């Protein structure tokens, strides 16, 4: 009887440490904690980002005639549209959001797929915030233009959350959100940001250098870092395209496409 009991204990120990090929079983509690962290991070963003988008919107002119007269290549024309009535609040809220998100990612890096990339992105954004902070009367417009990207980020998270919940009319809501997501991805990440990086911000910097009598000034951060962010947006766009193509073509067809065209 004693031998039988020891055999049962031995069997329980083996079953707890071996999983088919001698690997330990995954810890379910740890897996759930990651899922909860991801959900909490998404919830944080779904509260914070729409508020930032609204703060951004109220700082722009509402006069349609001013927008109709916009000359998109001239930074002075963008400045005219930036009213900036709540610019200080918007700047503080943006810095606070970035700081909180950095703290969240540092504490729970598994809540996103690429924490190092996101942290590097946030570091670049913090440096960019120095421009409207140090030159609030002339460069609030740059803060407003760059932060339009958070509208796309909000749609990205909303699109992901819609995959995990069910409700009447979900198909229509998901179609609308996906359409807006792809439209803003192209319009902001692939059109507006490159435009700012190679046209608007360089002209602003050169004029600032002429006024200051030096090519070394804080405005240099705008075109330089916008180029980096544009490159990052391009890298993410490649991943988005691959994911979209894989869903549309299927794994087998995607493999054939890569073999023949990539």
PDB file of C-alpha atoms in Angstrom:
ATOM      1  CA  UNK A   1       0.000   0.000   0.000  1.00  0.00           C
ATOM      2  CA  UNK A   2       2.886   2.366   0.842  1.00  0.00           C
ATOM      3  CA  UNK A   3       4.457   1.624  -2.513  1.00  0.00           C
ATOM      4  CA  UNK A   4       1.181   2.347  -4.269  1.00  0.00           C
ATOM      5  CA  UNK A   5       0.875   5.729  -2.503  1.00  0.00           C
ATOM      6  CA  UNK A   6       4.428   6.647  -3.431  1.00  0.00           C
ATOM      7  CA  UNK A   7       3.665   5.650  -7.045  1.00  0.00           C
ATOM      8  CA  UNK A   8       0.635   7.907  -7.101  1.00  0.00           C
ATOM      9  CA  UNK A   9       2.697  10.800  -5.698  1.00  0.00           C
ATOM     10  CA  UNK A  10       5.377  10.147  -8.279  1.00  0.00           C
ATOM     11  CA  UNK A  11       2.774  10.106 -11.053  1.00  0.00           C
ATOM     12  CA  UNK A  12       1.328  13.422  -9.856  1.00  0.00           C
ATOM     13  CA  UNK A  13       4.790  14.984  -9.775  1.00  0.00           C
ATOM     14  CA  UNK A  14       5.574  13.809 -13.290  1.00  0.00           C
ATOM     15  CA  UNK A  15       2.232  15.002 -14.629  1.00  0.00           C
ATOM     16  CA  UNK A  16       2.869  18.420 -13.089  1.00  0.00           C
ATOM     17  CA  UNK A  17       6.339  18.839 -14.591  1.00  0.00           C
ATOM     18  CA  UNK A  18       6.079  17.151 -17.957  1.00  0.00           C
ATOM     19  CA  UNK A  19       3.965  18.230 -20.909  1.00  0.00           C
ATOM     20  CA  UNK A  20       4.348  15.733 -23.678  1.00  0.00           C
ATOM     21  CA  UNK A  21       8.014  16.393 -24.486  1.00  0.00           C
ATOM     22  CA  UNK A  22       9.325  17.160 -21.023  1.00  0.00           C
ATOM     23  CA  UNK A  23       8.302  20.880 -21.105  1.00  0.00           C
ATOM     24  CA  UNK A  24       6.628  22.497 -18.086  1.00  0.00           C
ATOM     25  CA  UNK A  25       2.985  23.360 -18.431  1.00  0.00           C
ATOM     26  CA  UNK A  26       2.202  27.030 -19.138  1.00  0.00           C
ATOM     27  CA  UNK A  27       1.151  29.064 -16.160  1.00  0.00           C
ATOM     28  CA  UNK A  28      -2.486  29.986 -16.724  1.00  0.00           C
ATOM     29  CA  UNK A  29      -2.435  32.727 -14.104  1.00  0.00           C
ATOM     30  CA  UNK A  30       0.472  34.488 -15.822  1.00  0.00           C
ATOM     31  CA  UNK A  31      -1.306  34.231 -19.176  1.00  0.00           C
ATOM     32  CA  UNK A  32      -4.448  35.809 -17.735  1.00  0.00           C
ATOM     33  CA  UNK A  33      -2.476  38.627 -16.113  1.00  0.00           C
ATOM     34  CA  UNK A  34      -1.056  39.568 -19.520  1.00  0.00           C
ATOM     35  CA  UNK A  35      -4.553  39.580 -21.015  1.00  0.00           C
ATOM     36  CA  UNK A  36      -5.835  41.769 -18.195  1.00  0.00           C
ATOM     37  CA  UNK A  37      -2.895  44.136 -18.603  1.00  0.00           C
ATOM     38  CA  UNK A  38      -3.555  44.433 -22.342  1.00  0.00           C
ATOM     39  CA  UNK A  39      -7.251  45.087 -21.721  1.00  0.00           C
ATOM     40  CA  UNK A  40      -6.432  47.709 -19.079  1.00  0.00           C
ATOM     41  CA  UNK A  41      -3.959  49.408 -21.421  1.00  0.00           C
ATOM     42  CA  UNK A  42      -6.561  49.504 -24.188  1.00  0.00           C
ATOM     43  CA  UNK A  43      -9.135  50.926 -21.773  1.00  0.00           C
ATOM     44  CA  UNK A  44      -6.676  53.619 -20.657  1.00  0.00           C
ATOM     45  CA  UNK A  45      -6.055  54.599 -24.269  1.00  0.00           C
ATOM     46  CA  UNK A  46      -9.754  54.556 -25.186  1.00  0.00           C
ATOM     47  CA  UNK A  47     -10.384  57.090 -22.427  1.00  0.00           C
ATOM     48  CA  UNK A  48      -7.291  59.270 -22.844  1.00  0.00           C
ATOM     49  CA  UNK A  49      -6.931  59.453 -26.629  1.00  0.00           C
ATOM     50  CA  UNK A  50     -10.469  60.692 -27.487  1.00  0.00           C
ATOM     51  CA  UNK A  51     -10.027  63.408 -24.842  1.00  0.00           C
ATOM     52  CA  UNK A  52      -6.735  64.456 -26.451  1.00  0.00           C
ATOM     53  CA  UNK A  53      -8.418  64.476 -29.869  1.00  0.00           C
ATOM     54  CA  UNK A  54     -11.189  66.738 -28.549  1.00  0.00           C
ATOM     55  CA  UNK A  55      -8.644  69.077 -26.938  1.00  0.00           C
ATOM     56  CA  UNK A  56      -6.839  69.216 -30.257  1.00  0.00           C
ATOM     57  CA  UNK A  57     -10.004  69.997 -32.191  1.00  0.00           C
ATOM     58  CA  UNK A  58     -11.064  72.939 -30.009  1.00  0.00           C
ATOM     59  CA  UNK A  59      -7.731  74.668 -30.644  1.00  0.00           C
ATOM     60  CA  UNK A  60      -8.324  74.889 -34.396  1.00  0.00           C
ATOM     61  CA  UNK A  61     -10.407  77.528 -36.159  1.00  0.00           C
ATOM     62  CA  UNK A  62     -14.016  76.637 -36.875  1.00  0.00           C
ATOM     63  CA  UNK A  63     -14.403  79.203 -39.665  1.00  0.00           C
ATOM     64  CA  UNK A  64     -14.827  77.323 -42.944  1.00  0.00           C
ATOM     65  CA  UNK A  65     -13.621  80.355 -44.902  1.00  0.00           C
ATOM     66  CA  UNK A  66     -10.232  80.169 -43.169  1.00  0.00           C
ATOM     67  CA  UNK A  67      -9.890  76.501 -44.062  1.00  0.00           C
ATOM     68  CA  UNK A  68     -10.899  77.237 -47.660  1.00  0.00           C
ATOM     69  CA  UNK A  69      -8.058  79.761 -47.865  1.00  0.00           C
ATOM     70  CA  UNK A  70      -5.463  77.298 -46.529  1.00  0.00           C
ATOM     71  CA  UNK A  71      -2.186  77.089 -48.453  1.00  0.00           C
ATOM     72  CA  UNK A  72      -0.887  73.694 -47.302  1.00  0.00           C
ATOM     73  CA  UNK A  73       2.735  74.326 -48.310  1.00  0.00           C
ATOM     74  CA  UNK A  74       3.012  77.451 -46.122  1.00  0.00           C
ATOM     75  CA  UNK A  75       3.466  76.979 -42.382  1.00  0.00           C
ATOM     76  CA  UNK A  76       2.176  80.538 -41.833  1.00  0.00           C
ATOM     77  CA  UNK A  77      -1.154  79.460 -43.300  1.00  0.00           C
ATOM     78  CA  UNK A  78      -1.386  76.589 -40.791  1.00  0.00           C
ATOM     79  CA  UNK A  79      -0.549  79.004 -37.991  1.00  0.00           C
ATOM     80  CA  UNK A  80      -3.526  81.135 -38.995  1.00  0.00           C
ATOM     81  CA  UNK A  81      -5.833  78.168 -38.482  1.00  0.00           C
ATOM     82  CA  UNK A  82      -4.415  77.371 -35.043  1.00  0.00           C
ATOM     83  CA  UNK A  83      -6.369  79.460 -32.520  1.00  0.00           C
ATOM     84  CA  UNK A  84      -4.665  77.870 -29.508  1.00  0.00           C
ATOM     85  CA  UNK A  85      -7.193  78.943 -26.883  1.00  0.00           C
ATOM     86  CA  UNK A  86      -6.484  75.807 -24.848  1.00  0.00           C
ATOM     87  CA  UNK A  87      -2.956  75.131 -26.066  1.00  0.00           C
ATOM     88  CA  UNK A  88      -1.339  75.035 -22.601  1.00  0.00           C
ATOM     89  CA  UNK A  89      -3.891  72.497 -21.379  1.00  0.00           C
ATOM     90  CA  UNK A  90      -3.487  70.429 -24.535  1.00  0.00           C
ATOM     91  CA  UNK A  91       0.304  70.422 -24.234  1.00  0.00           C
ATOM     92  CA  UNK A  92       0.185  69.452 -20.544  1.00  0.00           C
ATOM     93  CA  UNK A  93      -2.382  66.710 -21.222  1.00  0.00           C
ATOM     94  CA  UNK A  94      -0.270  65.314 -24.063  1.00  0.00           C
ATOM     95  CA  UNK A  95       2.870  65.247 -21.932  1.00  0.00           C
ATOM     96  CA  UNK A  96       0.953  63.676 -19.048  1.00  0.00           C
ATOM     97  CA  UNK A  97      -0.497  60.982 -21.292  1.00  0.00           C
ATOM     98  CA  UNK A  98       2.913  60.109 -22.763  1.00  0.00           C
ATOM     99  CA  UNK A  99       4.437  59.958 -19.277  1.00  0.00           C
ATOM    100  CA  UNK A 100       1.700  57.686 -17.938  1.00  0.00           C
ATOM    101  CA  UNK A 101       1.916  55.401 -20.958  1.00  0.00           C
ATOM    102  CA  UNK A 102       5.691  55.117 -20.591  1.00  0.00           C
ATOM    103  CA  UNK A 103       5.219  54.157 -16.931  1.00  0.00           C
ATOM    104  CA  UNK A 104       2.578  51.581 -17.896  1.00  0.00           C
ATOM    105  CA  UNK A 105       4.773  50.038 -20.598  1.00  0.00           C
ATOM    106  CA  UNK A 106       7.788  49.952 -18.295  1.00  0.00           C
ATOM    107  CA  UNK A 107       5.765  48.161 -15.611  1.00  0.00           C
ATOM    108  CA  UNK A 108       3.915  45.761 -17.948  1.00  0.00           C
ATOM    109  CA  UNK A 109       5.809  45.552 -21.264  1.00  0.00           C
ATOM    110  CA  UNK A 110       3.767  42.531 -22.393  1.00  0.00           C
ATOM    111  CA  UNK A 111       0.645  44.683 -22.842  1.00  0.00           C
ATOM    112  CA  UNK A 112       1.852  45.565 -26.380  1.00  0.00           C
ATOM    113  CA  UNK A 113       3.598  43.532 -29.070  1.00  0.00           C
ATOM    114  CA  UNK A 114       6.653  45.792 -29.444  1.00  0.00           C
ATOM    115  CA  UNK A 115       7.242  47.704 -26.203  1.00  0.00           C
ATOM    116  CA  UNK A 116      10.736  48.862 -27.224  1.00  0.00           C
ATOM    117  CA  UNK A 117       9.431  50.421 -30.444  1.00  0.00           C
ATOM    118  CA  UNK A 118       6.542  52.132 -28.649  1.00  0.00           C
ATOM    119  CA  UNK A 119       8.864  53.473 -25.928  1.00  0.00           C
ATOM    120  CA  UNK A 120      11.243  54.822 -28.578  1.00  0.00           C
ATOM    121  CA  UNK A 121       8.275  56.474 -30.318  1.00  0.00           C
ATOM    122  CA  UNK A 122       7.182  58.084 -27.038  1.00  0.00           C
ATOM    123  CA  UNK A 123      10.717  59.360 -26.399  1.00  0.00           C
ATOM    124  CA  UNK A 124      10.726  61.051 -29.818  1.00  0.00           C
ATOM    125  CA  UNK A 125       7.319  62.618 -29.107  1.00  0.00           C
ATOM    126  CA  UNK A 126       8.540  64.018 -25.772  1.00  0.00           C
ATOM    127  CA  UNK A 127      11.430  65.727 -27.553  1.00  0.00           C
ATOM    128  CA  UNK A 128       8.984  67.111 -30.133  1.00  0.00           C
ATOM    129  CA  UNK A 129       6.891  68.621 -27.329  1.00  0.00           C
ATOM    130  CA  UNK A 130       9.839  70.885 -26.461  1.00  0.00           C
ATOM    131  CA  UNK A 131       9.137  72.956 -29.586  1.00  0.00           C
ATOM    132  CA  UNK A 132       5.637  74.207 -28.632  1.00  0.00           C
ATOM    133  CA  UNK A 133       6.756  74.378 -24.995  1.00  0.00           C
ATOM    134  CA  UNK A 134       9.694  76.684 -25.747  1.00  0.00           C
ATOM    135  CA  UNK A 135       7.963  78.576 -28.579  1.00  0.00           C
ATOM    136  CA  UNK A 136       4.281  78.560 -27.583  1.00  0.00           C
ATOM    137  CA  UNK A 137       3.263  81.661 -29.562  1.00  0.00           C
ATOM    138  CA  UNK A 138       4.489  80.379 -32.925  1.00  0.00           C
ATOM    139  CA  UNK A 139       4.547  76.571 -32.914  1.00  0.00           C
ATOM    140  CA  UNK A 140       1.323  75.375 -31.346  1.00  0.00           C
ATOM    141  CA  UNK A 141       0.149  74.494 -34.835  1.00  0.00           C
ATOM    142  CA  UNK A 142       2.894  71.835 -35.070  1.00  0.00           C
ATOM    143  CA  UNK A 143       1.581  70.177 -31.909  1.00  0.00           C
ATOM    144  CA  UNK A 144      -1.940  70.156 -33.346  1.00  0.00           C
ATOM    145  CA  UNK A 145      -0.913  68.722 -36.713  1.00  0.00           C
ATOM    146  CA  UNK A 146       1.250  65.958 -35.277  1.00  0.00           C
ATOM    147  CA  UNK A 147      -1.322  64.932 -32.678  1.00  0.00           C
ATOM    148  CA  UNK A 148      -4.000  64.315 -35.320  1.00  0.00           C
ATOM    149  CA  UNK A 149      -2.419  60.863 -35.523  1.00  0.00           C
ATOM    150  CA  UNK A 150      -4.113  59.918 -32.239  1.00  0.00           C
ATOM    151  CA  UNK A 151      -7.445  59.814 -34.052  1.00  0.00           C
ATOM    152  CA  UNK A 152      -6.072  56.909 -36.067  1.00  0.00           C
ATOM    153  CA  UNK A 153      -4.654  55.258 -32.942  1.00  0.00           C
ATOM    154  CA  UNK A 154      -8.087  55.481 -31.296  1.00  0.00           C
ATOM    155  CA  UNK A 155      -9.673  53.744 -34.290  1.00  0.00           C
ATOM    156  CA  UNK A 156      -6.925  51.103 -34.232  1.00  0.00           C
ATOM    157  CA  UNK A 157      -7.729  50.187 -30.622  1.00  0.00           C
ATOM    158  CA  UNK A 158     -11.495  50.364 -31.191  1.00  0.00           C
ATOM    159  CA  UNK A 159     -11.126  48.025 -34.155  1.00  0.00           C
ATOM    160  CA  UNK A 160      -9.221  45.525 -32.020  1.00  0.00           C
ATOM    161  CA  UNK A 161     -11.726  45.711 -29.173  1.00  0.00           C
ATOM    162  CA  UNK A 162     -14.619  45.076 -31.552  1.00  0.00           C
ATOM    163  CA  UNK A 163     -13.154  41.676 -32.354  1.00  0.00           C
ATOM    164  CA  UNK A 164     -13.731  40.451 -28.793  1.00  0.00           C
ATOM    165  CA  UNK A 165     -17.295  41.637 -28.130  1.00  0.00           C
ATOM    166  CA  UNK A 166     -20.672  40.813 -29.623  1.00  0.00           C
ATOM    167  CA  UNK A 167     -23.705  43.101 -29.955  1.00  0.00           C
ATOM    168  CA  UNK A 168     -26.534  43.786 -32.447  1.00  0.00           C
ATOM    169  CA  UNK A 169     -25.313  45.704 -35.475  1.00  0.00           C
ATOM    170  CA  UNK A 170     -21.672  44.824 -34.848  1.00  0.00           C
ATOM    171  CA  UNK A 171     -20.983  44.146 -38.544  1.00  0.00           C
ATOM    172  CA  UNK A 172     -22.044  47.668 -39.540  1.00  0.00           C
ATOM    173  CA  UNK A 173     -20.141  49.327 -36.694  1.00  0.00           C
ATOM    174  CA  UNK A 174     -17.020  47.332 -37.467  1.00  0.00           C
ATOM    175  CA  UNK A 175     -17.269  48.219 -41.172  1.00  0.00           C
ATOM    176  CA  UNK A 176     -17.526  51.941 -40.345  1.00  0.00           C
ATOM    177  CA  UNK A 177     -14.648  51.814 -37.850  1.00  0.00           C
ATOM    178  CA  UNK A 178     -12.434  49.831 -40.257  1.00  0.00           C
ATOM    179  CA  UNK A 179     -13.152  52.247 -43.116  1.00  0.00           C
ATOM    180  CA  UNK A 180     -12.293  55.258 -40.954  1.00  0.00           C
ATOM    181  CA  UNK A 181      -9.226  53.459 -39.653  1.00  0.00           C
ATOM    182  CA  UNK A 182      -7.761  52.772 -43.103  1.00  0.00           C
ATOM    183  CA  UNK A 183      -8.733  56.241 -44.369  1.00  0.00           C
ATOM    184  CA  UNK A 184      -7.014  58.013 -41.464  1.00  0.00           C
ATOM    185  CA  UNK A 185      -4.022  55.671 -41.625  1.00  0.00           C
ATOM    186  CA  UNK A 186      -3.407  56.664 -45.244  1.00  0.00           C
ATOM    187  CA  UNK A 187      -4.404  60.308 -44.832  1.00  0.00           C
ATOM    188  CA  UNK A 188      -2.413  61.034 -41.657  1.00  0.00           C
ATOM    189  CA  UNK A 189       0.452  58.525 -41.500  1.00  0.00           C
ATOM    190  CA  UNK A 190       1.218  58.194 -45.208  1.00  0.00           C
ATOM    191  CA  UNK A 191       0.218  61.640 -46.553  1.00  0.00           C
ATOM    192  CA  UNK A 192       0.204  64.308 -43.813  1.00  0.00           C
ATOM    193  CA  UNK A 193       3.349  63.201 -41.964  1.00  0.00           C
ATOM    194  CA  UNK A 194       5.567  62.932 -45.074  1.00  0.00           C
ATOM    195  CA  UNK A 195       4.198  66.307 -46.199  1.00  0.00           C
ATOM    196  CA  UNK A 196       5.124  67.892 -42.886  1.00  0.00           C
ATOM    197  CA  UNK A 197       8.531  66.197 -42.889  1.00  0.00           C
ATOM    198  CA  UNK A 198       9.660  67.335 -46.342  1.00  0.00           C
ATOM    199  CA  UNK A 199       7.665  70.525 -47.036  1.00  0.00           C
ATOM    200  CA  UNK A 200       6.080  72.378 -44.112  1.00  0.00           C
ATOM    201  CA  UNK A 201       8.494  71.831 -41.213  1.00  0.00           C
ATOM    202  CA  UNK A 202      11.742  72.335 -43.206  1.00  0.00           C
ATOM    203  CA  UNK A 203      10.499  75.724 -44.414  1.00  0.00           C
ATOM    204  CA  UNK A 204       9.548  76.694 -40.875  1.00  0.00           C
ATOM    205  CA  UNK A 205      12.992  75.630 -39.627  1.00  0.00           C
ATOM    206  CA  UNK A 206      14.899  77.559 -42.324  1.00  0.00           C
ATOM    207  CA  UNK A 207      12.930  80.727 -41.585  1.00  0.00           C
ATOM    208  CA  UNK A 208      13.530  80.259 -37.845  1.00  0.00           C
ATOM    209  CA  UNK A 209      17.245  79.804 -38.529  1.00  0.00           C
ATOM    210  CA  UNK A 210      17.295  83.013 -40.549  1.00  0.00           C
ATOM    211  CA  UNK A 211      15.528  84.934 -37.772  1.00  0.00           C
ATOM    212  CA  UNK A 212      17.748  83.472 -35.025  1.00  0.00           C
ATOM    213  CA  UNK A 213      20.935  83.817 -37.039  1.00  0.00           C
ATOM    214  CA  UNK A 214      21.806  80.178 -36.341  1.00  0.00           C
ATOM    215  CA  UNK A 215      21.016  76.821 -37.875  1.00  0.00           C
ATOM    216  CA  UNK A 216      21.139  75.267 -34.413  1.00  0.00           C
ATOM    217  CA  UNK A 217      17.772  75.927 -32.770  1.00  0.00           C
ATOM    218  CA  UNK A 218      14.917  73.990 -31.203  1.00  0.00           C
ATOM    219  CA  UNK A 219      12.814  74.124 -34.391  1.00  0.00           C
ATOM    220  CA  UNK A 220      15.334  71.749 -36.001  1.00  0.00           C
ATOM    221  CA  UNK A 221      13.668  68.993 -33.949  1.00  0.00           C
ATOM    222  CA  UNK A 222      10.474  69.320 -36.015  1.00  0.00           C
ATOM    223  CA  UNK A 223      11.681  68.208 -39.478  1.00  0.00           C
ATOM    224  CA  UNK A 224      14.308  65.840 -38.062  1.00  0.00           C
ATOM    225  CA  UNK A 225      12.023  63.900 -35.741  1.00  0.00           C
ATOM    226  CA  UNK A 226       9.104  64.044 -38.157  1.00  0.00           C
ATOM    227  CA  UNK A 227      11.292  62.181 -40.666  1.00  0.00           C
ATOM    228  CA  UNK A 228      11.935  59.510 -38.029  1.00  0.00           C
ATOM    229  CA  UNK A 229       8.226  59.224 -37.213  1.00  0.00           C
ATOM    230  CA  UNK A 230       7.390  59.041 -40.912  1.00  0.00           C
ATOM    231  CA  UNK A 231       9.836  56.164 -41.295  1.00  0.00           C
ATOM    232  CA  UNK A 232       8.256  54.403 -38.327  1.00  0.00           C
ATOM    233  CA  UNK A 233       4.811  54.900 -39.860  1.00  0.00           C
ATOM    234  CA  UNK A 234       6.112  53.375 -43.079  1.00  0.00           C
ATOM    235  CA  UNK A 235       7.468  50.348 -41.199  1.00  0.00           C
ATOM    236  CA  UNK A 236       4.132  49.857 -39.431  1.00  0.00           C
ATOM    237  CA  UNK A 237       2.337  50.255 -42.768  1.00  0.00           C
ATOM    238  CA  UNK A 238       4.312  47.338 -44.206  1.00  0.00           C
ATOM    239  CA  UNK A 239       3.163  45.175 -41.283  1.00  0.00           C
ATOM    240  CA  UNK A 240      -0.418  46.372 -41.740  1.00  0.00           C
ATOM    241  CA  UNK A 241      -0.320  45.532 -45.455  1.00  0.00           C
ATOM    242  CA  UNK A 242       1.033  42.055 -44.769  1.00  0.00           C
ATOM    243  CA  UNK A 243      -1.682  41.393 -42.221  1.00  0.00           C
ATOM    244  CA  UNK A 244      -4.380  42.688 -44.592  1.00  0.00           C
ATOM    245  CA  UNK A 245      -3.030  40.674 -47.540  1.00  0.00           C
ATOM    246  CA  UNK A 246      -2.820  37.520 -45.449  1.00  0.00           C
ATOM    247  CA  UNK A 247      -6.476  37.864 -44.438  1.00  0.00           C
ATOM    248  CA  UNK A 248      -7.591  38.604 -47.996  1.00  0.00           C
ATOM    249  CA  UNK A 249      -5.441  36.030 -49.836  1.00  0.00           C
ATOM    250  CA  UNK A 250      -5.094  33.329 -47.209  1.00  0.00           C
ATOM    251  CA  UNK A 251      -1.787  31.780 -46.061  1.00  0.00           C
ATOM    252  CA  UNK A 252      -1.237  29.640 -49.180  1.00  0.00           C
ATOM    253  CA  UNK A 253      -1.962  32.419 -51.677  1.00  0.00           C
ATOM    254  CA  UNK A 254       0.129  34.857 -49.630  1.00  0.00           C
ATOM    255  CA  UNK A 255       3.055  32.443 -49.836  1.00  0.00           C
ATOM    256  CA  UNK A 256       2.726  32.266 -53.624  1.00  0.00           C
ATOM    257  CA  UNK A 257       2.500  36.071 -53.825  1.00  0.00           C
ATOM    258  CA  UNK A 258       5.717  36.467 -51.815  1.00  0.00           C
ATOM    259  CA  UNK A 259       7.484  33.849 -53.938  1.00  0.00           C
ATOM    260  CA  UNK A 260       6.639  35.545 -57.234  1.00  0.00           C
ATOM    261  CA  UNK A 261       6.583  39.248 -56.378  1.00  0.00           C
ATOM    262  CA  UNK A 262       8.620  39.859 -53.194  1.00  0.00           C
TER     263      UNK A 262
END
